[in-house]
Each structure stands twice: as C-alpha cells, then as structure tokens.
Amino acid sequence: MNIEILELDSVDSTNTYARRHFAGLPDGTLVVSRHQTAGRGRLGRVWVSPPGVNIYGSLVIKNPGEPFLAGALCALAIMEALQSAAPAVDAYVKWPNDVYVGNRKIAGILCESTEIAAGRVAGMVAGMGVNINLAPEELARIDQPATSLLAETGRTYDLKKMTERLVKSLSRYYIIYSGFPDRLFDAWKAANRLIGRRLDFIRSGGECLTGRFADITRDGNLLLEKDGEQYKFNCGEIRISKTSLSADQIIKQQEGRRNE
Ligand code: BTN
C-alpha cells in the first residue's frame, strides 16, 4: 500500500479536513498539516498543535475492516517510526491507542468514522498527533503528563524525515491491517505493556475503578479484574502511575533523561 501525502500549511484540524473532503480523497491518503488551529483529542480534549514542531496527520481509510484496528495500525506505525529515529526511546501502547514513554504521552490517536452504510462503518479517519520537537516549557503547559522526542533525547529531529519514517511504517502496517488482522491484533496486544498491572481505570462517566488490567479481548475491549470479578470496557482511560510501570521501564526512562 502506498500512502500518498497531502500537505497543508494550516488547517483547523486534519481530522476535520479529511472528513470534510473524504469522498474526494483516495484510500490511504495521509493529510498532514504544519499547523492546526483547532486540534482535537479524545474525550473532547484540545490537542496542542503549534506550527512546525510536531506531526499532525490523518489517514483516510475507505474500507475499514475492524474499526478498532485502525487505531492499532497507527499506534504500531508511530512506535516503529519513533524507534527507527531514536532506538533508545522505549515507547509502548497504553490502551486504547496512546503511545507512551514511561509515564508520559508522546503521541495520541483520534479515530472517527465518517459514514455508516448498511449498518456498518463505511469510512474512517485516523488522526495522529506525534510530539517531535515540542520543548519542555510547552510540554509543561499540557494538562496531562506529556513528552516529545526532543524532551526524551535532548536533540531536535527533522520533521520532514520523521514524517517520511511514519509514512513508511504506515504503508507496511496498512497492508497488515487489510490482509492480516489477527497478526496486527497480536502485535498491538504485545505492545500494550500495562497488561497484568494494577492500575486506575477511569470510565467514560468519570468513575474511577482500581483493579488489575487482566487482558484485551479480540474485539479490542479492556478487561479489568476487581474483587474477583471481570469487567469489560470499550472506552475509558487508564490512569498511569509509577506503580503501573515495571522497574525496567522506570529505569529506562530515567536513563534516557540523564543522557540528555
Ligand atoms: C488523543 O490522544 O487525545 C488523540 C489526539 C489526536 C491528535 C491528532 S493531531 C492530527 C489529528 N487532528 C486532530 O484534530 N486530532 C488528531
């Protein structure tokens, strides 16, 4: 699959743009913009999108198989792109599709369906925000713990080259997504490093449940074990703390920061 890039200079949100122009955009188009004036995150949040420092992109998916795997495809591609540029940065997936380094978020994904035909999703837009050269002062202004490649490694990255790396990985994972969904699921589940840990889970209504992240079902739901019962969630958010991380992850992150 060849991902074609459509480059914009400034736009409200690449997701909004891709949904607005969906009919005219070929399958596999990646709409990227240097700047977003109204970047959107999950759960109604704002996505901080200053010009020229990060990747803001939205992938057009015309024939979504299992819609939740669209997020998985993007998360794995982002992880691979980060890894290829900065091998010491140990990124992982935090369910459903945040990309984290230690206890900080480096990338987020917003999947939106465009239309429903015959009772199933007919098209999707998968938006990706990847913090590349966002400076520590800017990161401190974000309302949740956040990081960037710059903050993790102490150097800046060529945004164009980073986008090319992402496109290469998206092309590969798009093929896996289209033809080998079980394989994509397995890779995504393996990248979800918090499985097995005790953590706080925030339901979409705001209720907090503390329990053990037992597993992810094949249809993408999170299984939380609490007081001997299992609960299944298809949305919500994991709240991460130092106790949710393994000693190895904490050491790796602290080493990375010492090497800056
Ligand atoms: C999240 O973690 O809350 C999801 C963040 C998604 C941000 C990206 S940036 C490109 C695309 N356009 C948007 O408005 N949002 C997504």
Short mmCIF file of C-alpha atoms and ligand atoms in Angstrom, two decimals:
data_model
loop_
_atom_site.label_atom_id
_atom_site.label_comp_id
_atom_site.label_asym_id
_atom_site.label_seq_id
_atom_site.Cartn_x
_atom_site.Cartn_y
_atom_site.Cartn_z
CA MET A 1 0.00 0.00 0.00
CA ASN A 2 1.39 3.38 -1.00
CA ILE A 3 0.41 6.13 1.38
CA GLU A 4 0.06 9.42 -0.53
CA ILE A 5 0.71 12.61 1.43
CA LEU A 6 -1.49 15.68 1.10
CA GLU A 7 0.40 18.56 2.68
CA LEU A 8 -1.33 21.60 4.14
CA ASP A 9 0.20 24.62 5.78
CA SER A 10 -2.50 25.44 8.31
CA VAL A 11 -5.91 23.92 8.96
CA ASP A 12 -8.43 23.75 11.80
CA SER A 13 -7.83 20.01 12.29
CA THR A 14 -6.51 17.43 9.83
CA ASN A 15 -9.27 15.06 11.02
CA THR A 16 -11.96 17.64 10.31
CA TYR A 17 -10.38 18.36 6.90
CA ALA A 18 -10.14 14.65 5.98
CA ARG A 19 -13.76 14.06 6.98
CA ARG A 20 -14.94 17.14 5.07
CA HIS A 21 -13.13 16.05 1.88
CA PHE A 22 -13.46 12.30 2.45
CA ALA A 23 -15.32 11.49 -0.78
CA GLY A 24 -12.63 13.09 -2.96
CA LEU A 25 -9.58 11.69 -1.15
CA PRO A 26 -8.16 8.32 -2.26
CA ASP A 27 -7.90 5.46 0.21
CA GLY A 28 -4.61 5.67 2.10
CA THR A 29 -4.17 9.45 1.81
CA LEU A 30 -2.35 10.97 4.76
CA VAL A 31 -3.44 14.58 5.28
CA VAL A 32 -0.66 16.38 7.16
CA SER A 33 -0.50 19.99 8.26
CA ARG A 34 2.32 22.13 9.61
CA HIS A 35 -0.15 23.75 11.99
CA GLN A 36 -3.61 23.08 13.43
CA THR A 37 -5.71 25.92 14.81
CA ALA A 38 -8.27 23.60 16.45
CA GLY A 39 -6.51 20.27 17.00
CA ARG A 40 -8.81 17.80 18.72
CA GLY A 41 -8.02 14.97 21.13
CA ARG A 42 -10.07 12.10 22.54
CA LEU A 43 -12.80 12.76 25.07
CA GLY A 44 -13.35 16.33 23.81
CA ARG A 45 -9.85 17.49 24.71
CA VAL A 46 -7.75 20.05 22.81
CA TRP A 47 -4.62 18.75 21.05
CA VAL A 48 -1.78 21.26 21.39
CA SER A 49 -0.63 21.88 17.80
CA PRO A 50 1.94 24.69 17.43
CA PRO A 51 3.36 25.21 13.91
CA GLY A 52 6.34 23.30 12.56
CA VAL A 53 7.33 21.25 15.61
CA ASN A 54 5.19 18.08 15.64
CA ILE A 55 3.43 15.71 13.25
CA TYR A 56 -0.29 16.28 12.80
CA GLY A 57 -1.71 13.80 10.31
CA SER A 58 -4.93 11.98 9.44
CA LEU A 59 -5.12 8.75 7.48
CA VAL A 60 -8.07 8.16 5.16
CA ILE A 61 -9.36 4.58 5.40
CA LYS A 62 -12.04 3.73 2.85
CA ASN A 63 -12.69 0.09 3.70
CA PRO A 64 -12.29 -0.35 7.41
CA GLY A 65 -12.38 -3.99 8.39
CA GLU A 66 -12.43 -4.00 12.16
CA PRO A 67 -12.59 -0.28 13.03
CA PHE A 68 -10.71 -0.57 16.35
CA LEU A 69 -7.72 -1.98 14.47
CA ALA A 70 -7.35 1.32 12.58
CA GLY A 71 -6.08 2.83 15.84
CA ALA A 72 -3.83 -0.17 16.36
CA LEU A 73 -2.32 0.25 12.89
CA CYS A 74 -1.47 3.90 13.63
CA ALA A 75 -0.10 3.20 17.13
CA LEU A 76 2.23 0.48 15.83
CA ALA A 77 3.39 2.63 12.90
CA ILE A 78 4.13 5.56 15.25
CA MET A 79 6.08 3.27 17.60
CA GLU A 80 8.11 1.91 14.70
CA ALA A 81 8.85 5.40 13.33
CA LEU A 82 9.98 6.62 16.77
CA GLN A 83 12.11 3.52 17.27
CA SER A 84 13.83 3.88 13.91
CA ALA A 85 14.77 7.52 14.66
CA ALA A 86 15.62 7.12 18.35
CA PRO A 87 16.22 3.47 19.29
CA ALA A 88 16.81 4.30 22.97
CA VAL A 89 13.31 5.73 23.35
CA ASP A 90 11.24 2.88 24.68
CA ALA A 91 7.69 3.59 23.50
CA TYR A 92 4.68 1.36 24.18
CA VAL A 93 0.92 1.44 23.72
CA LYS A 94 -1.39 2.48 26.53
CA TRP A 95 -4.87 1.16 25.84
CA PRO A 96 -6.63 2.03 23.69
CA ASN A 97 -4.15 3.84 21.46
CA ASP A 98 -1.95 6.31 23.28
CA VAL A 99 1.76 5.96 22.69
CA TYR A 100 3.71 6.43 25.92
CA VAL A 101 7.30 6.64 27.05
CA GLY A 102 7.46 5.81 30.76
CA ASN A 103 4.55 7.64 32.35
CA ARG A 104 4.29 10.36 29.70
CA LYS A 105 2.36 10.52 26.48
CA ILE A 106 4.32 11.10 23.28
CA ALA A 107 1.54 10.51 20.72
CA GLY A 108 -2.24 10.29 20.58
CA ILE A 109 -4.69 8.88 18.06
CA LEU A 110 -8.22 10.01 17.31
CA CYS A 111 -10.24 7.62 15.12
CA GLU A 112 -13.52 8.89 13.73
CA SER A 113 -15.97 7.15 11.44
CA THR A 114 -17.22 9.18 8.50
CA GLU A 115 -20.37 7.38 7.49
CA ILE A 116 -22.36 4.28 8.28
CA ALA A 117 -23.63 2.23 5.33
CA ALA A 118 -25.82 -0.84 5.73
CA GLY A 119 -25.31 -0.75 9.49
CA ARG A 120 -21.51 -0.83 9.34
CA VAL A 121 -18.78 1.79 9.32
CA ALA A 122 -18.04 2.66 5.69
CA GLY A 123 -15.15 5.03 6.16
CA MET A 124 -12.74 6.17 8.83
CA VAL A 125 -10.27 8.89 9.52
CA ALA A 126 -7.43 8.02 11.90
CA GLY A 127 -5.75 11.15 13.24
CA MET A 128 -2.27 11.07 14.74
CA GLY A 129 -0.51 13.70 16.79
CA VAL A 130 3.14 12.88 17.47
CA ASN A 131 5.23 15.16 19.68
CA ILE A 132 8.58 15.54 17.99
CA ASN A 133 10.29 18.85 18.78
CA LEU A 134 7.89 20.19 21.41
CA ALA A 135 10.05 21.95 24.01
CA PRO A 136 9.86 21.09 27.73
CA GLU A 137 8.28 24.53 28.54
CA GLU A 138 5.47 23.81 26.06
CA LEU A 139 5.04 20.26 27.39
CA ALA A 140 4.57 21.64 30.90
CA ARG A 141 1.52 23.57 29.67
CA ILE A 142 -0.29 20.37 28.60
CA ASP A 143 -2.89 19.25 31.13
CA GLN A 144 -1.54 15.68 31.34
CA PRO A 145 2.00 14.29 31.59
CA ALA A 146 3.43 14.62 28.09
CA THR A 147 6.75 14.19 26.38
CA SER A 148 8.38 14.59 22.96
CA LEU A 149 11.36 13.11 21.12
CA LEU A 150 13.22 16.32 21.96
CA ALA A 151 12.45 16.00 25.69
CA GLU A 152 13.46 12.34 25.69
CA THR A 153 16.74 12.65 23.82
CA GLY A 154 17.81 16.29 24.09
CA ARG A 155 18.07 16.82 20.33
CA THR A 156 15.78 18.05 17.59
CA TYR A 157 14.58 15.95 14.64
CA ASP A 158 13.96 16.87 11.00
CA LEU A 159 10.17 16.91 10.78
CA LYS A 160 10.09 16.02 7.10
CA LYS A 161 12.28 12.97 7.67
CA MET A 162 10.18 11.93 10.67
CA THR A 163 7.04 12.20 8.53
CA GLU A 164 8.72 10.04 5.87
CA ARG A 165 9.54 7.42 8.50
CA LEU A 166 5.93 7.46 9.66
CA VAL A 167 4.62 7.10 6.09
CA LYS A 168 6.90 4.10 5.51
CA SER A 169 5.63 2.39 8.67
CA LEU A 170 2.00 3.28 7.92
CA SER A 171 2.35 1.73 4.45
CA ARG A 172 3.58 -1.54 5.95
CA TYR A 173 1.02 -1.69 8.74
CA TYR A 174 -1.81 -0.76 6.35
CA ILE A 175 -1.07 -3.96 4.41
CA ILE A 176 -1.14 -5.97 7.63
CA TYR A 177 -4.37 -4.21 8.68
CA SER A 178 -6.06 -5.02 5.36
CA GLY A 179 -4.89 -8.61 4.95
CA PHE A 180 -3.75 -9.99 8.28
CA PRO A 181 -5.89 -8.52 11.07
CA ASP A 182 -5.05 -11.29 13.56
CA ARG A 183 -1.38 -10.54 13.15
CA LEU A 184 -2.00 -6.83 13.66
CA PHE A 185 -4.05 -7.57 16.77
CA ASP A 186 -1.28 -9.76 18.23
CA ALA A 187 1.37 -7.10 17.62
CA TRP A 188 -0.83 -4.39 19.15
CA LYS A 189 -1.65 -6.51 22.19
CA ALA A 190 2.04 -7.29 22.70
CA ALA A 191 2.80 -3.54 22.57
CA ASN A 192 0.23 -2.92 25.37
CA ARG A 193 2.78 -3.30 28.14
CA LEU A 194 0.45 -2.48 31.02
CA ILE A 195 -1.46 -5.77 30.72
CA GLY A 196 -1.18 -7.62 34.03
CA ARG A 197 -0.60 -4.49 36.12
CA ARG A 198 -2.72 -2.92 38.85
CA LEU A 199 -3.95 0.49 37.84
CA ASP A 200 -6.76 3.03 37.95
CA PHE A 201 -9.30 2.89 35.17
CA ILE A 202 -11.48 5.94 34.53
CA ARG A 203 -14.84 5.08 32.97
CA SER A 204 -16.28 7.49 30.40
CA GLY A 205 -18.63 8.92 33.07
CA GLY A 206 -15.61 9.77 35.27
CA GLU A 207 -15.91 6.90 37.80
CA CYS A 208 -12.52 5.53 38.86
CA LEU A 209 -12.04 1.78 39.32
CA THR A 210 -8.83 0.34 40.74
CA GLY A 211 -8.04 -3.17 39.58
CA ARG A 212 -5.79 -5.39 37.51
CA PHE A 213 -5.65 -4.89 33.74
CA ALA A 214 -6.32 -8.60 33.03
CA ASP A 215 -6.36 -8.73 29.24
CA ILE A 216 -7.61 -7.30 25.94
CA THR A 217 -10.33 -9.23 24.13
CA ARG A 218 -10.01 -9.96 20.40
CA ASP A 219 -12.55 -7.21 19.72
CA GLY A 220 -10.35 -4.65 21.44
CA ASN A 221 -12.08 -4.36 24.81
CA LEU A 222 -10.16 -3.92 28.05
CA LEU A 223 -10.78 -6.50 30.79
CA LEU A 224 -10.41 -5.19 34.32
CA GLU A 225 -10.31 -7.58 37.26
CA LYS A 226 -11.62 -6.16 40.51
CA ASP A 227 -12.59 -8.04 43.67
CA GLY A 228 -12.64 -11.35 41.80
CA GLU A 229 -14.97 -10.08 39.03
CA GLN A 230 -14.06 -9.19 35.44
CA TYR A 231 -15.43 -6.04 33.80
CA LYS A 232 -15.24 -5.31 30.09
CA PHE A 233 -14.83 -1.79 28.67
CA ASN A 234 -14.78 -0.50 25.11
CA CYS A 235 -14.00 3.08 26.13
CA GLY A 236 -12.49 4.92 29.05
CA GLU A 237 -8.95 5.67 30.09
CA ILE A 238 -6.14 4.14 32.08
CA ARG A 239 -4.59 6.49 34.60
CA ILE A 240 -0.95 5.67 34.80
CA SER A 241 1.20 5.96 37.92
CA LYS A 242 4.73 4.83 38.77
CA THR A 243 3.29 1.63 40.28
CA SER A 244 1.67 0.79 36.90
CA LEU A 245 5.14 0.67 35.31
CA SER A 246 7.72 -2.04 35.64
CA ALA A 247 11.06 -1.25 37.29
CA ASP A 248 12.71 -1.74 33.87
CA GLN A 249 10.53 0.92 32.28
CA ILE A 250 11.22 3.43 35.07
CA ILE A 251 14.99 2.81 34.89
CA LYS A 252 14.99 3.11 31.08
CA GLN A 253 13.14 6.42 31.16
CA GLN A 254 15.39 7.87 33.86
CA GLU A 255 18.50 6.73 31.95
CA GLY A 256 17.17 8.38 28.78
CA ARG A 257 16.71 11.68 30.61
CA ARG A 258 20.17 11.51 32.22
CA ASN A 259 21.76 11.13 28.77
CA GLU A 260 20.27 14.43 27.53
C1 BTN B 1 -5.71 11.94 21.91
O1 BTN B 1 -4.81 11.26 22.40
O2 BTN B 1 -6.48 12.57 22.63
C2 BTN B 1 -5.85 11.97 20.42
C3 BTN B 1 -5.04 13.07 19.82
C4 BTN B 1 -5.13 13.11 18.32
C5 BTN B 1 -4.47 14.34 17.75
C6 BTN B 1 -4.40 14.29 16.26
S1 BTN B 1 -3.40 15.60 15.60
C7 BTN B 1 -3.94 15.19 13.99
C8 BTN B 1 -5.42 14.88 14.09
N1 BTN B 1 -6.19 16.09 14.01
C9 BTN B 1 -6.82 16.37 15.15
O3 BTN B 1 -7.54 17.35 15.35
N2 BTN B 1 -6.58 15.40 16.04
C10 BTN B 1 -5.71 14.39 15.52
#
